[in-house]
GROMACS .gro file of C-alpha atoms in nm:
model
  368
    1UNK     CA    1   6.290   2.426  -6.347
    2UNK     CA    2   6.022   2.683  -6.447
    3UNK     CA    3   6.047   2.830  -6.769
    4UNK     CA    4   5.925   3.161  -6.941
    5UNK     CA    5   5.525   3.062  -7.011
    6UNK     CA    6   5.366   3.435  -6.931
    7UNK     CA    7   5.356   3.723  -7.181
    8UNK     CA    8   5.242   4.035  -7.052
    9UNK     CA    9   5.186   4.349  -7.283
   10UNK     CA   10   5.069   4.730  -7.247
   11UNK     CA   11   4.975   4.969  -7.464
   12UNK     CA   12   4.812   5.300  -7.497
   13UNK     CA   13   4.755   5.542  -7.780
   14UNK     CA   14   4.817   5.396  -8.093
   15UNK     CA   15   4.839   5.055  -7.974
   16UNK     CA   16   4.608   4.908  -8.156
   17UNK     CA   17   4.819   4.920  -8.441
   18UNK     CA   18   5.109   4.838  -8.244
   19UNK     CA   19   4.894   4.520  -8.114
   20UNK     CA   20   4.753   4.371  -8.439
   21UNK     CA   21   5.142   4.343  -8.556
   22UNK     CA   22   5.217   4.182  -8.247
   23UNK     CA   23   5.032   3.938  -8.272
   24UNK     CA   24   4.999   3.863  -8.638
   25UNK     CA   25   5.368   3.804  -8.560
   26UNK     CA   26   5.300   3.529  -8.310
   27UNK     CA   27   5.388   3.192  -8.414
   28UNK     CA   28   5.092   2.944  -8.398
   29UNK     CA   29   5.237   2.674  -8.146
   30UNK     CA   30   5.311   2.932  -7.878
   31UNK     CA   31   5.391   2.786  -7.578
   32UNK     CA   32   5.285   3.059  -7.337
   33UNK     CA   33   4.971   3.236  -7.235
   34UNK     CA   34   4.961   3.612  -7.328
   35UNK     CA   35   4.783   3.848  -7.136
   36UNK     CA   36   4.724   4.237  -7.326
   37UNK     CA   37   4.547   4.564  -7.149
   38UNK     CA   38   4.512   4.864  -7.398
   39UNK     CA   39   4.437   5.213  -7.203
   40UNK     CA   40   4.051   5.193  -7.304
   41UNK     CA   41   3.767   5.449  -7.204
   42UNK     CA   42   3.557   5.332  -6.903
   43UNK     CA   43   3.215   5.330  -7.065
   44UNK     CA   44   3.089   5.063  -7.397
   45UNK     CA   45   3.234   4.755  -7.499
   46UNK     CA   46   3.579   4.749  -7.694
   47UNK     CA   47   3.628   4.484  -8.021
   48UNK     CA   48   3.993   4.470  -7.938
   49UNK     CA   49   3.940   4.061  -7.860
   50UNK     CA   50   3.786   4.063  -8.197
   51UNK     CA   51   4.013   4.270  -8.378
   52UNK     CA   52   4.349   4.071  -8.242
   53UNK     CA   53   4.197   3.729  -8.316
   54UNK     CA   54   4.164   3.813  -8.715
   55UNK     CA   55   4.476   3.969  -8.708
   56UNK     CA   56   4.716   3.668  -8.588
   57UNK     CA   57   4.720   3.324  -8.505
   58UNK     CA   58   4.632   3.264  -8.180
   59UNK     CA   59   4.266   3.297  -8.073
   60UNK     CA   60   4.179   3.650  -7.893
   61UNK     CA   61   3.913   3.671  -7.635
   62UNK     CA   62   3.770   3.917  -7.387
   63UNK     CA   63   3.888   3.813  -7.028
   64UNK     CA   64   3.676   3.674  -6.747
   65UNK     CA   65   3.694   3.674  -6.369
   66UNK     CA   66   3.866   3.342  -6.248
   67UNK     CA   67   3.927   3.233  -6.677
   68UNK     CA   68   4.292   3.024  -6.622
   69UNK     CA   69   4.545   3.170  -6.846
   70UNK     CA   70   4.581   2.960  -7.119
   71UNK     CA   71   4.888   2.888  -7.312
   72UNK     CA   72   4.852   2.964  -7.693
   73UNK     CA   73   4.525   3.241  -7.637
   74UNK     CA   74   4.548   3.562  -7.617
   75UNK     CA   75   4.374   3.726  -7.314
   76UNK     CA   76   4.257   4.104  -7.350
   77UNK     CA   77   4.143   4.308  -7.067
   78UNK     CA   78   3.740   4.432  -7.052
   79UNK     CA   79   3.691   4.829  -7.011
   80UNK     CA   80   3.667   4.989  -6.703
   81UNK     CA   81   3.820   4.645  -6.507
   82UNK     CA   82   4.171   4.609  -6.446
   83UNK     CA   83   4.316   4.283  -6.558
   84UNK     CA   84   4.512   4.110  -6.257
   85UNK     CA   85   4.741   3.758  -6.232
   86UNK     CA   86   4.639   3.584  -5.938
   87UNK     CA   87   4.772   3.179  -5.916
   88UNK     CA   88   4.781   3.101  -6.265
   89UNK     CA   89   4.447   3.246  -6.360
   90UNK     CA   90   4.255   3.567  -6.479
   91UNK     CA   91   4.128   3.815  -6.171
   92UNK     CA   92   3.916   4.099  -6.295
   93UNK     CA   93   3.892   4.394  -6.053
   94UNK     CA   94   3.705   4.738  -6.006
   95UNK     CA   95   3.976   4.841  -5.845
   96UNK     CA   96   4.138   5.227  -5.794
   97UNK     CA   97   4.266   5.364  -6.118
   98UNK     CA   98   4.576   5.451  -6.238
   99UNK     CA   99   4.693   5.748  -6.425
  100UNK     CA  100   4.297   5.750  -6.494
  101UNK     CA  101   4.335   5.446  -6.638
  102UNK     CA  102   4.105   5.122  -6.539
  103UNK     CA  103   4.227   4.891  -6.718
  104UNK     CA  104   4.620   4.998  -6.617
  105UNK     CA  105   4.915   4.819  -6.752
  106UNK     CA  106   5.093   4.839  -6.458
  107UNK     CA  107   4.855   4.705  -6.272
  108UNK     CA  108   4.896   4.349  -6.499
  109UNK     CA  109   5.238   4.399  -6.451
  110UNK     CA  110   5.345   4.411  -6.131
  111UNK     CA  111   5.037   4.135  -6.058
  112UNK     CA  112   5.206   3.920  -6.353
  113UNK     CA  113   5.558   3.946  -6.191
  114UNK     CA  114   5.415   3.875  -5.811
  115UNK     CA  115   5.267   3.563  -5.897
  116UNK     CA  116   5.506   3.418  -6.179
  117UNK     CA  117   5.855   3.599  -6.096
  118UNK     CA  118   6.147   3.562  -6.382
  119UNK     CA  119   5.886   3.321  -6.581
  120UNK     CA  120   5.737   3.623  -6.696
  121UNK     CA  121   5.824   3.853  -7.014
  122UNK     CA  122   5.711   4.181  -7.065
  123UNK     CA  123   5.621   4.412  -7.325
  124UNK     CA  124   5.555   4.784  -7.380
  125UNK     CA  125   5.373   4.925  -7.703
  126UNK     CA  126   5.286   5.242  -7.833
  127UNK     CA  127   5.158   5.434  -7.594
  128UNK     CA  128   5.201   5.837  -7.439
  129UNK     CA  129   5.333   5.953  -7.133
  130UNK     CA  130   5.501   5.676  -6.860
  131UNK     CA  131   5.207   5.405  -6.829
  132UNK     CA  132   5.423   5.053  -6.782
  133UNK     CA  133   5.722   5.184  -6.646
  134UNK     CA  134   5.646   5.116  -6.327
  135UNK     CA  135   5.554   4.753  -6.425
  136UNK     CA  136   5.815   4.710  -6.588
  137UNK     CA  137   6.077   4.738  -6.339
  138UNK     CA  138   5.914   4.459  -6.099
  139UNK     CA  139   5.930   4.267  -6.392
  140UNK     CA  140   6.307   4.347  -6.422
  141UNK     CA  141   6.343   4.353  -6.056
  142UNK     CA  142   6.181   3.952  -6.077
  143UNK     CA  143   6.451   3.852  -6.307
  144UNK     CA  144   6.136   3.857  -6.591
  145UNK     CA  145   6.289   3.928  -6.969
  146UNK     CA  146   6.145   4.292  -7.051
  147UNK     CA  147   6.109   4.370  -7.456
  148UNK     CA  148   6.022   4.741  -7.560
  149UNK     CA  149   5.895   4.851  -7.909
  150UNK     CA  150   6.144   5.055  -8.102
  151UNK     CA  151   6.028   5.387  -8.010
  152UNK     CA  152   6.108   5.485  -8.383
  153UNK     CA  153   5.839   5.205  -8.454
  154UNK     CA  154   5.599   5.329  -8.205
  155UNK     CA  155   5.337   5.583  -8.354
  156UNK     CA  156   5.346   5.730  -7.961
  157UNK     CA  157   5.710   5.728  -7.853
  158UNK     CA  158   5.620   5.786  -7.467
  159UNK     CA  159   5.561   5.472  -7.311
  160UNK     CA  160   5.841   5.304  -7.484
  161UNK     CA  161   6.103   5.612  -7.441
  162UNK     CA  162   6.030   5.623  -7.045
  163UNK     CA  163   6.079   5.263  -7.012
  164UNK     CA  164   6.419   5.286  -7.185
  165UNK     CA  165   6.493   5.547  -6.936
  166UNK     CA  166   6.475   5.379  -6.624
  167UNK     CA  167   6.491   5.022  -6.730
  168UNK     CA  168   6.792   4.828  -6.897
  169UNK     CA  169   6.562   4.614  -7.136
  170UNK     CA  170   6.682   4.322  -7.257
  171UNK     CA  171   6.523   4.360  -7.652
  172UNK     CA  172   6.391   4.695  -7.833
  173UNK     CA  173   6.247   4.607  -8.137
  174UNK     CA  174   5.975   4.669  -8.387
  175UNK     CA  175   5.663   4.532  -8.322
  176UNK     CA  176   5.653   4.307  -8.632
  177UNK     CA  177   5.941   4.129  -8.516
  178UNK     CA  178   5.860   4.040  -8.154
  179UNK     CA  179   5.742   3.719  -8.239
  180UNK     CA  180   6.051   3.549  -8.358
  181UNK     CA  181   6.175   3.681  -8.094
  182UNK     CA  182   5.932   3.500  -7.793
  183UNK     CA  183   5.959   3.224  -8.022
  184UNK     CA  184   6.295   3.134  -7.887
  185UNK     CA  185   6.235   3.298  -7.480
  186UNK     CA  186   5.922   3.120  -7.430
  187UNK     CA  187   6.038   2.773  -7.242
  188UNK     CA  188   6.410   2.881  -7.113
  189UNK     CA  189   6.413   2.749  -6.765
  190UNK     CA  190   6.474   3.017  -6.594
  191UNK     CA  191   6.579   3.046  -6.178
  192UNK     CA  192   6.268   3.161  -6.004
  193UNK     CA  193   6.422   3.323  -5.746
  194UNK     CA  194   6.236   3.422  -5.425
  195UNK     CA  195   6.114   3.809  -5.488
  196UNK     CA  196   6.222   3.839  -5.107
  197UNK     CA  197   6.623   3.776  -5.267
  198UNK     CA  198   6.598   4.003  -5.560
  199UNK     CA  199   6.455   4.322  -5.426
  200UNK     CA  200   6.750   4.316  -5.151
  201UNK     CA  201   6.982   4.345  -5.410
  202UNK     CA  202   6.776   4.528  -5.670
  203UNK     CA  203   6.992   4.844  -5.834
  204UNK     CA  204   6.672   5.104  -5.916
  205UNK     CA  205   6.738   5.401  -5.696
  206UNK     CA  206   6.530   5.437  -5.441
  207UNK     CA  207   6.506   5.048  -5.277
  208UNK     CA  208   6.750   5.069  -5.084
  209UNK     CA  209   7.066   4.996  -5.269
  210UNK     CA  210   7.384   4.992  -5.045
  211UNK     CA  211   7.546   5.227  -5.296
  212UNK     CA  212   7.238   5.496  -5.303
  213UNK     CA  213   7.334   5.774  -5.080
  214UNK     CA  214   6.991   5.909  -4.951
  215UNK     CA  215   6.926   5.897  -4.530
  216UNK     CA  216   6.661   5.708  -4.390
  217UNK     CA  217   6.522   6.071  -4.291
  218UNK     CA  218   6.525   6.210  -4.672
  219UNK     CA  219   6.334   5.909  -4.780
  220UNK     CA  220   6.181   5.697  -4.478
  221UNK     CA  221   6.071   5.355  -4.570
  222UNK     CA  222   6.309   5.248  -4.889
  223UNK     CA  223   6.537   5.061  -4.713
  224UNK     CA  224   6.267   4.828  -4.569
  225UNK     CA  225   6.015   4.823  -4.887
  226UNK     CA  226   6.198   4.666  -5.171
  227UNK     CA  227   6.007   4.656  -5.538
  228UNK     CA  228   5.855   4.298  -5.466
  229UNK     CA  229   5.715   4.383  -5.171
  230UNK     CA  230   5.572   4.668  -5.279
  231UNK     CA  231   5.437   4.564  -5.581
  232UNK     CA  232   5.259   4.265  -5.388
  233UNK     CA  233   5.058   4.595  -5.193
  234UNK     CA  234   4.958   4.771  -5.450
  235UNK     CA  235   4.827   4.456  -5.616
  236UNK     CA  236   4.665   4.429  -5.315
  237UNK     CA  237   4.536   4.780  -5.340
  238UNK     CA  238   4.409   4.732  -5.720
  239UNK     CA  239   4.250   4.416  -5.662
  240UNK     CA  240   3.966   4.584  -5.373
  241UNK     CA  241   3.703   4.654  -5.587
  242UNK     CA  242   3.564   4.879  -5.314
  243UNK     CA  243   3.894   5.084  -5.304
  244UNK     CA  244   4.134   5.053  -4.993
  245UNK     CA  245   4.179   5.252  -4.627
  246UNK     CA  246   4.447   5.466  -4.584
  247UNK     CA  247   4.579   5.257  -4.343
  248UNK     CA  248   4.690   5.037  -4.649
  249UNK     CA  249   4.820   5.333  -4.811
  250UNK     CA  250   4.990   5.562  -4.595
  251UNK     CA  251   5.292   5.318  -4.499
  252UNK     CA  252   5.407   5.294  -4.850
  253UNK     CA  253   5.565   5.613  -4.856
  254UNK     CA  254   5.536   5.972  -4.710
  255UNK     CA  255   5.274   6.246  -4.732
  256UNK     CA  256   5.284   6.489  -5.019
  257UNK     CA  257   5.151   6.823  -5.072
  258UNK     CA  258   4.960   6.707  -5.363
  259UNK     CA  259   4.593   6.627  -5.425
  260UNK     CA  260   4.479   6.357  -5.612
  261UNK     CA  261   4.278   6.468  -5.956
  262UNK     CA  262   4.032   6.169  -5.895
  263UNK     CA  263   3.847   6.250  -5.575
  264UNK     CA  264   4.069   6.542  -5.431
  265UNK     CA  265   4.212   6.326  -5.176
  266UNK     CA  266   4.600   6.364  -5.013
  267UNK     CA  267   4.847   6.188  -5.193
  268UNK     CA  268   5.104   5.943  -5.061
  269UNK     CA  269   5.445   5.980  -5.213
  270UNK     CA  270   5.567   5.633  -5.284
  271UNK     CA  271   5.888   5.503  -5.194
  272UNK     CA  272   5.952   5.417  -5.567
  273UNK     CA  273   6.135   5.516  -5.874
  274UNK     CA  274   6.045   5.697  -6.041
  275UNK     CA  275   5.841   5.921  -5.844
  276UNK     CA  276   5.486   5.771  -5.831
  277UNK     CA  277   5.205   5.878  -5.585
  278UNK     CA  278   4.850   5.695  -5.438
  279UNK     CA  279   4.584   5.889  -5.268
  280UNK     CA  280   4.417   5.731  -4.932
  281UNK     CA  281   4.192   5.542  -5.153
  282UNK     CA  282   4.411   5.414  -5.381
  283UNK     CA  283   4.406   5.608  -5.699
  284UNK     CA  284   4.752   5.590  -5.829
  285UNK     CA  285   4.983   5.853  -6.084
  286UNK     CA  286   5.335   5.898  -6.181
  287UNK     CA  287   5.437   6.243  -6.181
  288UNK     CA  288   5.441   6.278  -6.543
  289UNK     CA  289   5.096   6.182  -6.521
  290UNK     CA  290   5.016   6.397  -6.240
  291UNK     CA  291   5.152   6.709  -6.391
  292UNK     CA  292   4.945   6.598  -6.692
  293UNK     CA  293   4.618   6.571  -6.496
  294UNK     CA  294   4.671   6.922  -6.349
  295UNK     CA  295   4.732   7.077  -6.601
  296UNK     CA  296   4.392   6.992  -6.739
  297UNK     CA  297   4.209   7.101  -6.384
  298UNK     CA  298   4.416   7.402  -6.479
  299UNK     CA  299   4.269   7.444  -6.799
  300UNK     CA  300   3.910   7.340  -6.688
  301UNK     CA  301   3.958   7.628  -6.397
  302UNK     CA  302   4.058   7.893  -6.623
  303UNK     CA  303   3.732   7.793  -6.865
  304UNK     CA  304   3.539   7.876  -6.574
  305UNK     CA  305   3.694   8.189  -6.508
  306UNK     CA  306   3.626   8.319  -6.872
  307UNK     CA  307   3.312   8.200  -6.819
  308UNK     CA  308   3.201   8.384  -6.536
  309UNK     CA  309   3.431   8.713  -6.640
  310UNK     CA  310   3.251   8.734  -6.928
  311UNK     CA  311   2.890   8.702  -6.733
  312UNK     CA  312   3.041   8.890  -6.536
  313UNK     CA  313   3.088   9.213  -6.803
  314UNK     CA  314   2.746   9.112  -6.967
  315UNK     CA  315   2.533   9.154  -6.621
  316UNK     CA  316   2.764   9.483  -6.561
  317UNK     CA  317   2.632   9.607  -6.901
  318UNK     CA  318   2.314   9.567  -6.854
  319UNK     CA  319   2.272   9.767  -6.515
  320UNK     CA  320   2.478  10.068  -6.703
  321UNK     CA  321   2.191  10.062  -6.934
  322UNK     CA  322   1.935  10.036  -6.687
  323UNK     CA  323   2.085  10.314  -6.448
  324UNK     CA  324   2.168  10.499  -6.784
  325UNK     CA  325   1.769  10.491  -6.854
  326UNK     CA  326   1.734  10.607  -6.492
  327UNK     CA  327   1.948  10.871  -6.531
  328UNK     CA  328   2.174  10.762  -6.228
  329UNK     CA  329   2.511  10.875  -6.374
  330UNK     CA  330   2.729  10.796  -6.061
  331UNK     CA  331   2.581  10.407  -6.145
  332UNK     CA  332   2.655  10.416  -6.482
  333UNK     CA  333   3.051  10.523  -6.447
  334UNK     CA  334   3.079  10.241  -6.185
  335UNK     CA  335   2.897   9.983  -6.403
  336UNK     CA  336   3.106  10.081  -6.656
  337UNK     CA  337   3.425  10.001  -6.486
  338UNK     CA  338   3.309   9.700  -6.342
  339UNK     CA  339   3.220   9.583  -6.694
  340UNK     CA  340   3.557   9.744  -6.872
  341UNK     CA  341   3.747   9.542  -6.582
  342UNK     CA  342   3.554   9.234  -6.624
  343UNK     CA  343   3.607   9.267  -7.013
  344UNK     CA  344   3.967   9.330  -7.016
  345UNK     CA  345   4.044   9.013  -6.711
  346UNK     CA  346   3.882   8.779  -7.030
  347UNK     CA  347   4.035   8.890  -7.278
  348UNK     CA  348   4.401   8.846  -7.090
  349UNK     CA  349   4.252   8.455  -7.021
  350UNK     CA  350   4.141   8.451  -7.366
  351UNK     CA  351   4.477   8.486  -7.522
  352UNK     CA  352   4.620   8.245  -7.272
  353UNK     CA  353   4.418   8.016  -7.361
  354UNK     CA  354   4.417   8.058  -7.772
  355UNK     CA  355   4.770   8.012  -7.673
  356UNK     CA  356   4.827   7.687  -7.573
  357UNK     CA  357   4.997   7.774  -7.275
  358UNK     CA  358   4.765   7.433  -7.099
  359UNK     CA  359   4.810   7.186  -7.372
  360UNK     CA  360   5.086   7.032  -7.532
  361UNK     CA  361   5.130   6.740  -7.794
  362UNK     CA  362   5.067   6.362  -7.658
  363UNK     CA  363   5.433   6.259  -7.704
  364UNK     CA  364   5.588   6.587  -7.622
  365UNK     CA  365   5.763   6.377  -7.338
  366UNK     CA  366   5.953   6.132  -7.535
  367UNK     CA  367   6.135   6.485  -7.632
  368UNK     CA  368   6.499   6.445  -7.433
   0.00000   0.00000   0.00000
């Protein structure tokens, strides 16, 4: 029988830390290849390869397109490439982001748990907002072992608290500890049952579930697109380097009234829990995420608008004195408004702003 030979891990902010005791944890001889995308920024070259291979055991190095995974190494994603499973070896892809993310942890997820089923385990670090959630119930939905940092242990509770939400893990733990841990899952035989079987009778709301009661009118498609299957599509859909037609798209759930934040586009609500969405190019978000991203277009919109107010009140000033020096007095009193209304519209943005009413802390939703 197949046994558990695939470690897949996600992290985000403060997962660096949360990595470098990972794997200083790992025992030596493990018997399993581990796979690790950290949320990086899309531009320069990241040291993470280097930093994890002085920190623990195994050796650490920087993924390459078509590299086999390799039992005992330790295979980080590149920047700006998502890091994909595809038969037993490394894929990297230019694919669509996700939650602005290239690398995504979902993205390894749900590719891990297509191609390898219940031999894989997965685990989610420090990180903010929802990233891996998503990934991690394929995983669960696979009959794959799923292992969640302690969000106590976590220096960003998010990832880790949304994952314990929607997903009945099977080990929450601190990060040093994980290794003992794998040392005794890695190489149970486990029953790699066909993802076809398990999604019929998966229990997350929203596949279909003979004891969900939601109509085939409130939410068309989730009786017929079960987590495997759809997790094999939008593999598909982060694997095209060149981004995907909305024909690939659109049947995976129903329209929304949403725009993407990437490129503007319509989004596609997915039929998924929880509530995730992908634009007719591919660009995927969770809500949390999406409410995140517009809230920043938010900010970056009322910016502008002080911005322009205030040039606004400074060209308006000007003329006044310039009408003033013309003696046109009927100018000056309607300068004057324009400028005292222009004035007074900033300083009400101002104060939102100064404020916070657009930002909030990083972790603010592992709050319950």
């Amino acid at each position: 029988m197949p046994t558990r030979d695939l470690i897949v891990v996600g992290a985000s902010a403060g997962g660096v830390e949360a990595l470098r005791t990972f794997v200083a944890g790992l025992p030596g001889d493990l018997d399993a290849a581990v796979a690790v995308v950290l949320h990086l920024p899309a531009g320069g070259t990241s040291a993470l390869a280097g930093i994890l291979n002085r920190a623990g055991p195994l050796p650490a190095v920087n993924a390459s397109d078509g590299m086999a995974l390799r039992r005992g190494r330790v295979h980080v994603a590149p920047p700006d490439h998502h890091l994909l499973v595809v038969d037993g070896a490394v894929h990297l892809s230019h694919g669509p982001t996700e939650n602005g993310h290239r690398p995504a942890v979902d993205a390894l997820f749900r590719s891990a748990a297509s191609a390898h089923g219940a031999r894989v385990i997965g685990i989610v670090l420090s990180g903010a907002l929802d990233d891996g959630t998503a990934g991690m119930i394929t995983i669960a939905a696979r009959g794959g072992l799923t292992v969640v940092q302690d969000p106590d242990d976590a220096l960003y509770a998010g990832m880790p608290t949304s994952v314990l939400r929607h997903v009945k893990a099977d080990h929450v733990l601190p990060a040093a500890k994980m290794g003992a841990l794998l040392e005794d899952c890695v190489g149970v035989a486990v029953d790699d049952q066909p993802a076809e079987d398990r999604s019929r009778d998966d229990p997350i709301p929203g596949n279909g579930h003979p004891g969900e009661d939601r109509s085939r009118e409130d939410r068309p498609g989730r009786d017929r697109l079960g987590t495997a299957d759809l997790a094999r599509r939008e593999t598909a859909i982060s694997a095209a380097d060149g981004g995907v037609h909305a024909d690939e798209v659109i049947p995976l759930g129903r329209p929304s009234t949403f725009s993407c934040p990437d490129c503007s586009g319509a989004l596609v609500e997915l039929n998924a829990e929880p509530k995730r969405f992908r634009c007719q190019v591919g660009h995927a978000w969770t809500a949390e995420a999406l409410l995140d991203a517009q809230g920043v277009a938010l900010e970056k919109a009322v910016w502008t608008a002080l911005r322009t107010l205030e040039e606004k009140a400074n060209l308006a000033r000007r003329m006044r004195g310039d009408a003033h020096a013309r003696g046109a007095d009927l100018l000056v009193r309607r300068f004057e408004r324009t400028e005292e209304e222009a004035a007074h519209a900033a300083d009400v943005l101002r104060r939102h702003l100064l404020s916070g009413t657009f930002t909030r802390p990083a972790d603010e939703e592992t709050a319950t």
